[in-house]
mmCIF file of C-alpha atoms in Angstrom:
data_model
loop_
_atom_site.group_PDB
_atom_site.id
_atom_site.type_symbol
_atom_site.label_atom_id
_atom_site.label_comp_id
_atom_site.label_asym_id
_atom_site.label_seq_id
_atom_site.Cartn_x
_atom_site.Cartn_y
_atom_site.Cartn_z
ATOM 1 C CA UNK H 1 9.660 29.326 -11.015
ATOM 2 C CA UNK H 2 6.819 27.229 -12.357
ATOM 3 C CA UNK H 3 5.129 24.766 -9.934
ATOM 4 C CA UNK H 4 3.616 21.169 -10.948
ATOM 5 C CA UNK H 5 0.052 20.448 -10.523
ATOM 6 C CA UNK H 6 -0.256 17.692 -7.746
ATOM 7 C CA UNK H 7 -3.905 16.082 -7.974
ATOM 8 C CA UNK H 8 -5.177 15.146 -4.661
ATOM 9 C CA UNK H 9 -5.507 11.929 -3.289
ATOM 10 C CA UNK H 10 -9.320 10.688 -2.102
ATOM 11 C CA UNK H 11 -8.707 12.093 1.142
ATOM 12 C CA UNK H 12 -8.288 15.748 0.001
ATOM 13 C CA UNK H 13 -4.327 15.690 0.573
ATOM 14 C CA UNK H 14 -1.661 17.032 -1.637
ATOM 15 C CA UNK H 15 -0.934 14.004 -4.099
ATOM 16 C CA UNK H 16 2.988 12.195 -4.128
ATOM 17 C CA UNK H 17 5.010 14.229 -5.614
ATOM 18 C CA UNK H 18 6.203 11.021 -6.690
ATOM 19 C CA UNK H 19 2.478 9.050 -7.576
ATOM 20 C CA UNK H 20 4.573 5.890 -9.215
ATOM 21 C CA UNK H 21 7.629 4.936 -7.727
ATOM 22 C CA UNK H 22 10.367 2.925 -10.118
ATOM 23 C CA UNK H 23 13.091 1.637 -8.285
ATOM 24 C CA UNK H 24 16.288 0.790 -10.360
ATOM 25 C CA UNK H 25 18.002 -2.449 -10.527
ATOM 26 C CA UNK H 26 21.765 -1.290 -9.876
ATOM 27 C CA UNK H 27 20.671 0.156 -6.682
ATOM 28 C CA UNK H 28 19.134 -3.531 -5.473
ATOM 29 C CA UNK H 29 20.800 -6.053 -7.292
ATOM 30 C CA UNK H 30 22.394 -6.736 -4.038
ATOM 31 C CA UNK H 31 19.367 -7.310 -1.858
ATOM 32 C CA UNK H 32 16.430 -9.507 -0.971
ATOM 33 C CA UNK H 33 13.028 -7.964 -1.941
ATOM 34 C CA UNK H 34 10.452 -8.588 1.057
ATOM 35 C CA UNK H 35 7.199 -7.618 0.340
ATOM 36 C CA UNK H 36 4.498 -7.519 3.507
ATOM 37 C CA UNK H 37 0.578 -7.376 3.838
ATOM 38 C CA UNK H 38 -1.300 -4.896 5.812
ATOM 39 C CA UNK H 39 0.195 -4.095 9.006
ATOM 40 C CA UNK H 40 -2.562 -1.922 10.377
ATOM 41 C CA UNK H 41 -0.577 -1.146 13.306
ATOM 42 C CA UNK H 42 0.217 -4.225 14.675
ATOM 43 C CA UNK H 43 3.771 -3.568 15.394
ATOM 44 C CA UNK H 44 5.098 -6.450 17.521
ATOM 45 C CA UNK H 45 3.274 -8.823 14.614
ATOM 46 C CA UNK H 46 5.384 -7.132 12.530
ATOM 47 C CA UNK H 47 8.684 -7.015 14.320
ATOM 48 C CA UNK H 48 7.737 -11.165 14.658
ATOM 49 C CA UNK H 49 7.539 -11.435 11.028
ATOM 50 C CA UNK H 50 10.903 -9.394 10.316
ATOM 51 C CA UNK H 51 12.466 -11.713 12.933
ATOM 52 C CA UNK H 52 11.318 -14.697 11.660
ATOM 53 C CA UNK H 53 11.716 -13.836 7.629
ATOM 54 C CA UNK H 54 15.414 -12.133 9.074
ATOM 55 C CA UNK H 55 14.423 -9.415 7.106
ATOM 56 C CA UNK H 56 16.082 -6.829 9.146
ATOM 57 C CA UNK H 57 19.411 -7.314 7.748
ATOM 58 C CA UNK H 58 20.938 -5.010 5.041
ATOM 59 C CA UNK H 59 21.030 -6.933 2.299
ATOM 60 C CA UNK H 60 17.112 -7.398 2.781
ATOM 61 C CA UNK H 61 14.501 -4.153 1.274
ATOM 62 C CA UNK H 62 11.465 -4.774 2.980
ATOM 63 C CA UNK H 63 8.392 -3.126 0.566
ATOM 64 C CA UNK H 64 5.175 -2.458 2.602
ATOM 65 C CA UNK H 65 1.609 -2.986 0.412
ATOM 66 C CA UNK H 66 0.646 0.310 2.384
ATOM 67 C CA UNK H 67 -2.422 0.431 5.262
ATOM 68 C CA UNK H 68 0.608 0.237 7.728
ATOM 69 C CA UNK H 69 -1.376 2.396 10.483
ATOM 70 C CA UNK H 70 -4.736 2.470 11.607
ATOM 71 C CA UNK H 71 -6.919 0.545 13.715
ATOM 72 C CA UNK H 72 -4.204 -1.553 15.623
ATOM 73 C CA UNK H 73 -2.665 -0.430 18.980
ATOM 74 C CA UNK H 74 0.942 0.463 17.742
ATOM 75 C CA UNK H 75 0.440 2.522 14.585
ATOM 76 C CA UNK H 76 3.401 5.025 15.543
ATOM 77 C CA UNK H 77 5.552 2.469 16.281
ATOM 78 C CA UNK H 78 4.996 0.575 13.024
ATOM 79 C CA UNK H 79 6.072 3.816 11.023
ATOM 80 C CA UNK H 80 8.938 4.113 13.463
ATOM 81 C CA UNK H 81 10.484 0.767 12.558
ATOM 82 C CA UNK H 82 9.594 1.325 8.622
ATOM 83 C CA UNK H 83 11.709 4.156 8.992
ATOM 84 C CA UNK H 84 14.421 2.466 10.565
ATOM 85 C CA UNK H 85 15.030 -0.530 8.382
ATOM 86 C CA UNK H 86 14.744 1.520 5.662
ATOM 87 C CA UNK H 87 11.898 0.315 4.129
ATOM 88 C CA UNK H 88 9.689 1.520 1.210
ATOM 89 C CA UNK H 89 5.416 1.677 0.980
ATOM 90 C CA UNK H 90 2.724 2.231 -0.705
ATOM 91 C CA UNK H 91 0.040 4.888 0.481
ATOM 92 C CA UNK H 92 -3.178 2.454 1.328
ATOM 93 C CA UNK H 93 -6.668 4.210 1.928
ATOM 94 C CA UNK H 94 -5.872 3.589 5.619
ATOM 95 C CA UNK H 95 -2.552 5.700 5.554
ATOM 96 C CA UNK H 96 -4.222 8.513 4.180
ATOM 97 C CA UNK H 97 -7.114 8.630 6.007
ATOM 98 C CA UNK H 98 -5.071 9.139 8.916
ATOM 99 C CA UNK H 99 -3.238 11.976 7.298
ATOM 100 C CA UNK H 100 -6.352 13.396 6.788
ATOM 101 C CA UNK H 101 -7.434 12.955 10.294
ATOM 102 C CA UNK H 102 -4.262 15.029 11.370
ATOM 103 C CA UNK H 103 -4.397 17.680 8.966
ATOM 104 C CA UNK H 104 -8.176 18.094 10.048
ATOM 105 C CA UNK H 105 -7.140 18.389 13.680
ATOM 106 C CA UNK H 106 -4.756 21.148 12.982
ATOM 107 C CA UNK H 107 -7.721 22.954 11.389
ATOM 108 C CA UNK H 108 -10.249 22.249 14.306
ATOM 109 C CA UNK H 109 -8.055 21.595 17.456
ATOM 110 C CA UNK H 110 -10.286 19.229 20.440
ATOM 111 C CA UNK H 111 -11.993 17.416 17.694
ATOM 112 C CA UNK H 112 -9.839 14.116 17.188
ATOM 113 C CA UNK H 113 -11.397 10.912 17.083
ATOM 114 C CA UNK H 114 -10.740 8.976 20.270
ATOM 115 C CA UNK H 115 -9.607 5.582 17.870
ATOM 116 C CA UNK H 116 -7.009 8.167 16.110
ATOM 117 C CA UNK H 117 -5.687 10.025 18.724
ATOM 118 C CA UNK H 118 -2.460 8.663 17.688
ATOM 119 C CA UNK H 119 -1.689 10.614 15.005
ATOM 120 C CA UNK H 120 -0.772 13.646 17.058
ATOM 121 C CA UNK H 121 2.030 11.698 18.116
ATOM 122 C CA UNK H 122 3.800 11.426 14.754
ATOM 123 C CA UNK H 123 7.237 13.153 14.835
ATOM 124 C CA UNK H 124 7.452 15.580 11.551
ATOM 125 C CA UNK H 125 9.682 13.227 9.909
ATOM 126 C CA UNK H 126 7.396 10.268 9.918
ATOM 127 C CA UNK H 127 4.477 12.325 9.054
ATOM 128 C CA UNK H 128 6.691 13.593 5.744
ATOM 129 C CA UNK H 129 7.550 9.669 5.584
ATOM 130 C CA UNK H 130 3.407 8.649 5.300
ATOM 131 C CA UNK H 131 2.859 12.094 2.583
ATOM 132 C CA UNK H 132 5.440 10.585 0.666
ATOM 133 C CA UNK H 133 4.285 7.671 -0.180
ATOM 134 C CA UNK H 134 3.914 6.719 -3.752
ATOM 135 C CA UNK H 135 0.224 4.809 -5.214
ATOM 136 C CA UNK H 136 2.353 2.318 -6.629
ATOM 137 C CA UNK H 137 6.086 0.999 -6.321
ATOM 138 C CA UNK H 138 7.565 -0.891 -10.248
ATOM 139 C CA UNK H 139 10.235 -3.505 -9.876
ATOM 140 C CA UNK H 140 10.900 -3.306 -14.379
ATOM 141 C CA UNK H 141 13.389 -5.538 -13.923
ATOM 142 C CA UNK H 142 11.247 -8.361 -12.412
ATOM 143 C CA UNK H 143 8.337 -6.903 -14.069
ATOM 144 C CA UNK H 144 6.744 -6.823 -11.071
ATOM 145 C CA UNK H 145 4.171 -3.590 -9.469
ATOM 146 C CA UNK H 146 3.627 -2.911 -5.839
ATOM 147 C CA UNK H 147 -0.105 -1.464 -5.245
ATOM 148 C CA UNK H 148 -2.371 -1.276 -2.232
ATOM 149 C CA UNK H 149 -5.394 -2.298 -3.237
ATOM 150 C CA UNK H 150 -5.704 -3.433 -7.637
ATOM 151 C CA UNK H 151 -5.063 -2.389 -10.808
ATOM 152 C CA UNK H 152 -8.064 -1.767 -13.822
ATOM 153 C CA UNK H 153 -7.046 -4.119 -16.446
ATOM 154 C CA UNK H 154 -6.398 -2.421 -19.635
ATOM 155 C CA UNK H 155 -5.795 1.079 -17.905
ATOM 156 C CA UNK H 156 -1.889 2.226 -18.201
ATOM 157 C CA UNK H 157 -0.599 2.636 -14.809
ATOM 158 C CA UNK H 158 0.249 6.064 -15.411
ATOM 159 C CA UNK H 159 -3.737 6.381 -16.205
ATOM 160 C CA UNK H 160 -4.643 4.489 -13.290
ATOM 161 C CA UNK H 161 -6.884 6.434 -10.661
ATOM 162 C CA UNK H 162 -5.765 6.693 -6.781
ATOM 163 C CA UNK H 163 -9.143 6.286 -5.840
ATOM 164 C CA UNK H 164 -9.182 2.708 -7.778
ATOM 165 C CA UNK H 165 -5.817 2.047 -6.655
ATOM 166 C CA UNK H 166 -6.321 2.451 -3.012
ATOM 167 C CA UNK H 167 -9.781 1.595 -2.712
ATOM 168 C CA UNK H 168 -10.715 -1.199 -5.203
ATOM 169 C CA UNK H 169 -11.677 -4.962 -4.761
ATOM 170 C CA UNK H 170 -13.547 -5.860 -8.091
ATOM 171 C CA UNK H 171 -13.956 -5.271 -11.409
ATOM 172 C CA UNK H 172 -17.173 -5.025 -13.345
ATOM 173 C CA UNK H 173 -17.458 -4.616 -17.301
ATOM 174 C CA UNK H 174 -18.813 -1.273 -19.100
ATOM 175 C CA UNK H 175 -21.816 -2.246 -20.369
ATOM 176 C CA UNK H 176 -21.052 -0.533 -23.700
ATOM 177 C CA UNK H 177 -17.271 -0.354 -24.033
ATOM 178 C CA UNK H 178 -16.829 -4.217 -22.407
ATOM 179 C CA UNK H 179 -13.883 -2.393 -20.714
ATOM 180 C CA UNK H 180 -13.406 -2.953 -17.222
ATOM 181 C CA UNK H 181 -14.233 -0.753 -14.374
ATOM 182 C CA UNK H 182 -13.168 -0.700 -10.870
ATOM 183 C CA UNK H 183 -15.654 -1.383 -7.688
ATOM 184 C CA UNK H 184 -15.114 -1.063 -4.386
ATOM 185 C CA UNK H 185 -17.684 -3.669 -3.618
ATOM 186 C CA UNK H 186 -16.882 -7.530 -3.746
ATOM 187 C CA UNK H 187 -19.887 -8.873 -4.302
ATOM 188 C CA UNK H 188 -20.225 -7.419 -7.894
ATOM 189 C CA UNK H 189 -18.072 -8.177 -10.665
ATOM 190 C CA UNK H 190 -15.224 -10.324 -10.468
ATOM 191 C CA UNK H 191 -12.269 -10.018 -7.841
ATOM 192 C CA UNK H 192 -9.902 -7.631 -10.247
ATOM 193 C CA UNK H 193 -6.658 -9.991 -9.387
ATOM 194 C CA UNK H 194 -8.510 -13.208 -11.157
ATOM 195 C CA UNK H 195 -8.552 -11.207 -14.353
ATOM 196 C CA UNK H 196 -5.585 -9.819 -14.283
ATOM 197 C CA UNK H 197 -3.728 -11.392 -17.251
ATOM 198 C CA UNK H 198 -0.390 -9.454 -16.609
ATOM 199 C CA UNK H 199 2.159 -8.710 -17.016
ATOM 200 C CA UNK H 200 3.370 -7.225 -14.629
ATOM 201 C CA UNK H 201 2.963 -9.772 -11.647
ATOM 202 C CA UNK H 202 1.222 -7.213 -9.531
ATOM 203 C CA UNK H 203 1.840 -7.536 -4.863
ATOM 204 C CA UNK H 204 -0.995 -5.827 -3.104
ATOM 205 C CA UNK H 205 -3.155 -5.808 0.006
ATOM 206 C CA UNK H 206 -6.519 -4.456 0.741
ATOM 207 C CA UNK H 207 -8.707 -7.532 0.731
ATOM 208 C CA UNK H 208 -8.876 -9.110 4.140
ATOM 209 C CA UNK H 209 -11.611 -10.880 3.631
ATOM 210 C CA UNK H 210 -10.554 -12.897 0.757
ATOM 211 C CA UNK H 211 -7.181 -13.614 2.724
ATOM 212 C CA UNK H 212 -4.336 -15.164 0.846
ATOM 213 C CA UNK H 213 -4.788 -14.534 -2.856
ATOM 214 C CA UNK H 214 -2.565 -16.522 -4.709
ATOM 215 C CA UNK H 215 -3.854 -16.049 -9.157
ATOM 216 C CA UNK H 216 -1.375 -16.290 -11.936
ATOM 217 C CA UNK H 217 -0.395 -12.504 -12.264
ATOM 218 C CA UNK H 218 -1.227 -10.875 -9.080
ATOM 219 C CA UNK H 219 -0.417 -12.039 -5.379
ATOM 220 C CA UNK H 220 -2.844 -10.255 -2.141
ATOM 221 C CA UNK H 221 -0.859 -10.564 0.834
ATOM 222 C CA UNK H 222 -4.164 -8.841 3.191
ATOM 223 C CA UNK H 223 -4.157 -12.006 5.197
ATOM 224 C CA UNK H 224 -6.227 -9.819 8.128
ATOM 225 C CA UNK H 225 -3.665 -9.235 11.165
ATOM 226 C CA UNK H 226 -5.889 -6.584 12.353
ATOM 227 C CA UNK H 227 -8.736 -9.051 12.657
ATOM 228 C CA UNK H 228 -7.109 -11.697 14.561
ATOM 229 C CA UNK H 229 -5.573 -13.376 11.460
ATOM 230 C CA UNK H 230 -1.849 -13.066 10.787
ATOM 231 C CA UNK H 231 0.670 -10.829 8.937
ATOM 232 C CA UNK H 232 1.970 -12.208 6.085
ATOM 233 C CA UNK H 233 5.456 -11.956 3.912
ATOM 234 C CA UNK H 234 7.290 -12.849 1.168
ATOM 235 C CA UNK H 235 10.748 -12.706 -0.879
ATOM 236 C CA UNK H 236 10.645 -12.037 -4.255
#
């Protein structure tokens, strides 16, 4: 049997097998769409803002803007209750660099970072859970995209690089072409969400620093829990 060529992602791990997730209407015509910032591991946050949105209930698909583990105190936890309610992601630079992490650790037992030390206590289902995790999540029917960090304007999404899609703030122009290209840094360019011209109307995360990032076409929801700021949520 043939096998399909699976690019890997920026942190040297076996790319999605599904890199851009499209959900179908019939299946959540019936439900609330909840869409969360970064979680970082902040798991009682979290389980606050589920309690307080009473987005725990059925009828309710909560949609994660990925960097759901690292650097807080509960990251296991926070996959834990993902899994449990059900609830889909996107794979943010964070999320992968802790897969990394473990798959490293396998390869050179004694050597795990003291601040990730956690990952060895992911069950084999949740660790499946994180490698599954798609760049991007498309809502057609609302027209709507689910990424962790931006989009390149102009660039198809199937066209769209993981590295750019995980890792981007800003967008600077091609001094030749004029067409845009993505930067990590955001103090050069122009934050990619304030050029966005959609559509799609595009949810992502990422950006702590710019907090709450509310243009015409795209919506950051990185409002910096992590950092002492909060966790925030919305329904479509």
């Amino acid at each position: 049997a043939g096998s399909t060529f699976r690019p890997l992602t920026p942190y040297g791990l076996p790319g999605p097998v599904v890199p851009h997730l499209q959900l179908k209407e019939a299946e959540l015509r019936d439900k609330r769409l909840f869409v969360i910032g970064d979680v970082h591991g902040c798991h009682d946050e979290l389980a606050l803002l589920l309690e307080k949105a009473d987005a725990t209930r059925a009828d309710v698909q909560v949609i994660f803007v990925g960097d759901l583990v690292n650097k807080g105190p509960k990251n296991v936890e926070c996959v834990e209750l993902a899994r449990r309610i059900g609830a889909l992601c996107v794979r943010g630079n964070h999320d992968d660099v802790a897969l990394s992490v473990l798959r490293n650790s396998r390869a050179a037992p004694g050597l795990l970072p003291a601040q990730s030390e956690w990952v060895a206590e992911l069950s084999a289902e949740s660790e499946q859970w994180l490698l599954d995790l798609p760049y991007s999540i498309h809502l057609p029917w609302l027209d709507v995209i689910v990424v962790h960090a931006g989009l390149v304007p102009g660039i198809p999404l199937s066209q769209q690089l993981p590295e750019d899609m995980m890792h981007m703030r800003n967008v600077t122009r091609d001094e030749v072409t004029g067409a845009y290209v993505a930067s990590r840094k955001s103090t050069e360019g122009s934050a990619w969400a304030s050029v966005w011209n959609g559509p799609p109307h595009v949810y992502f995360g990422h950006d702590a620093r710019r907090k709450l990032q509310l243009e015409r076409h795209a919506t950051g929801l990185d409002t910096g829990c992590v950092y002492g700021g909060s966790l925030s949520g919305l329904y479509l």
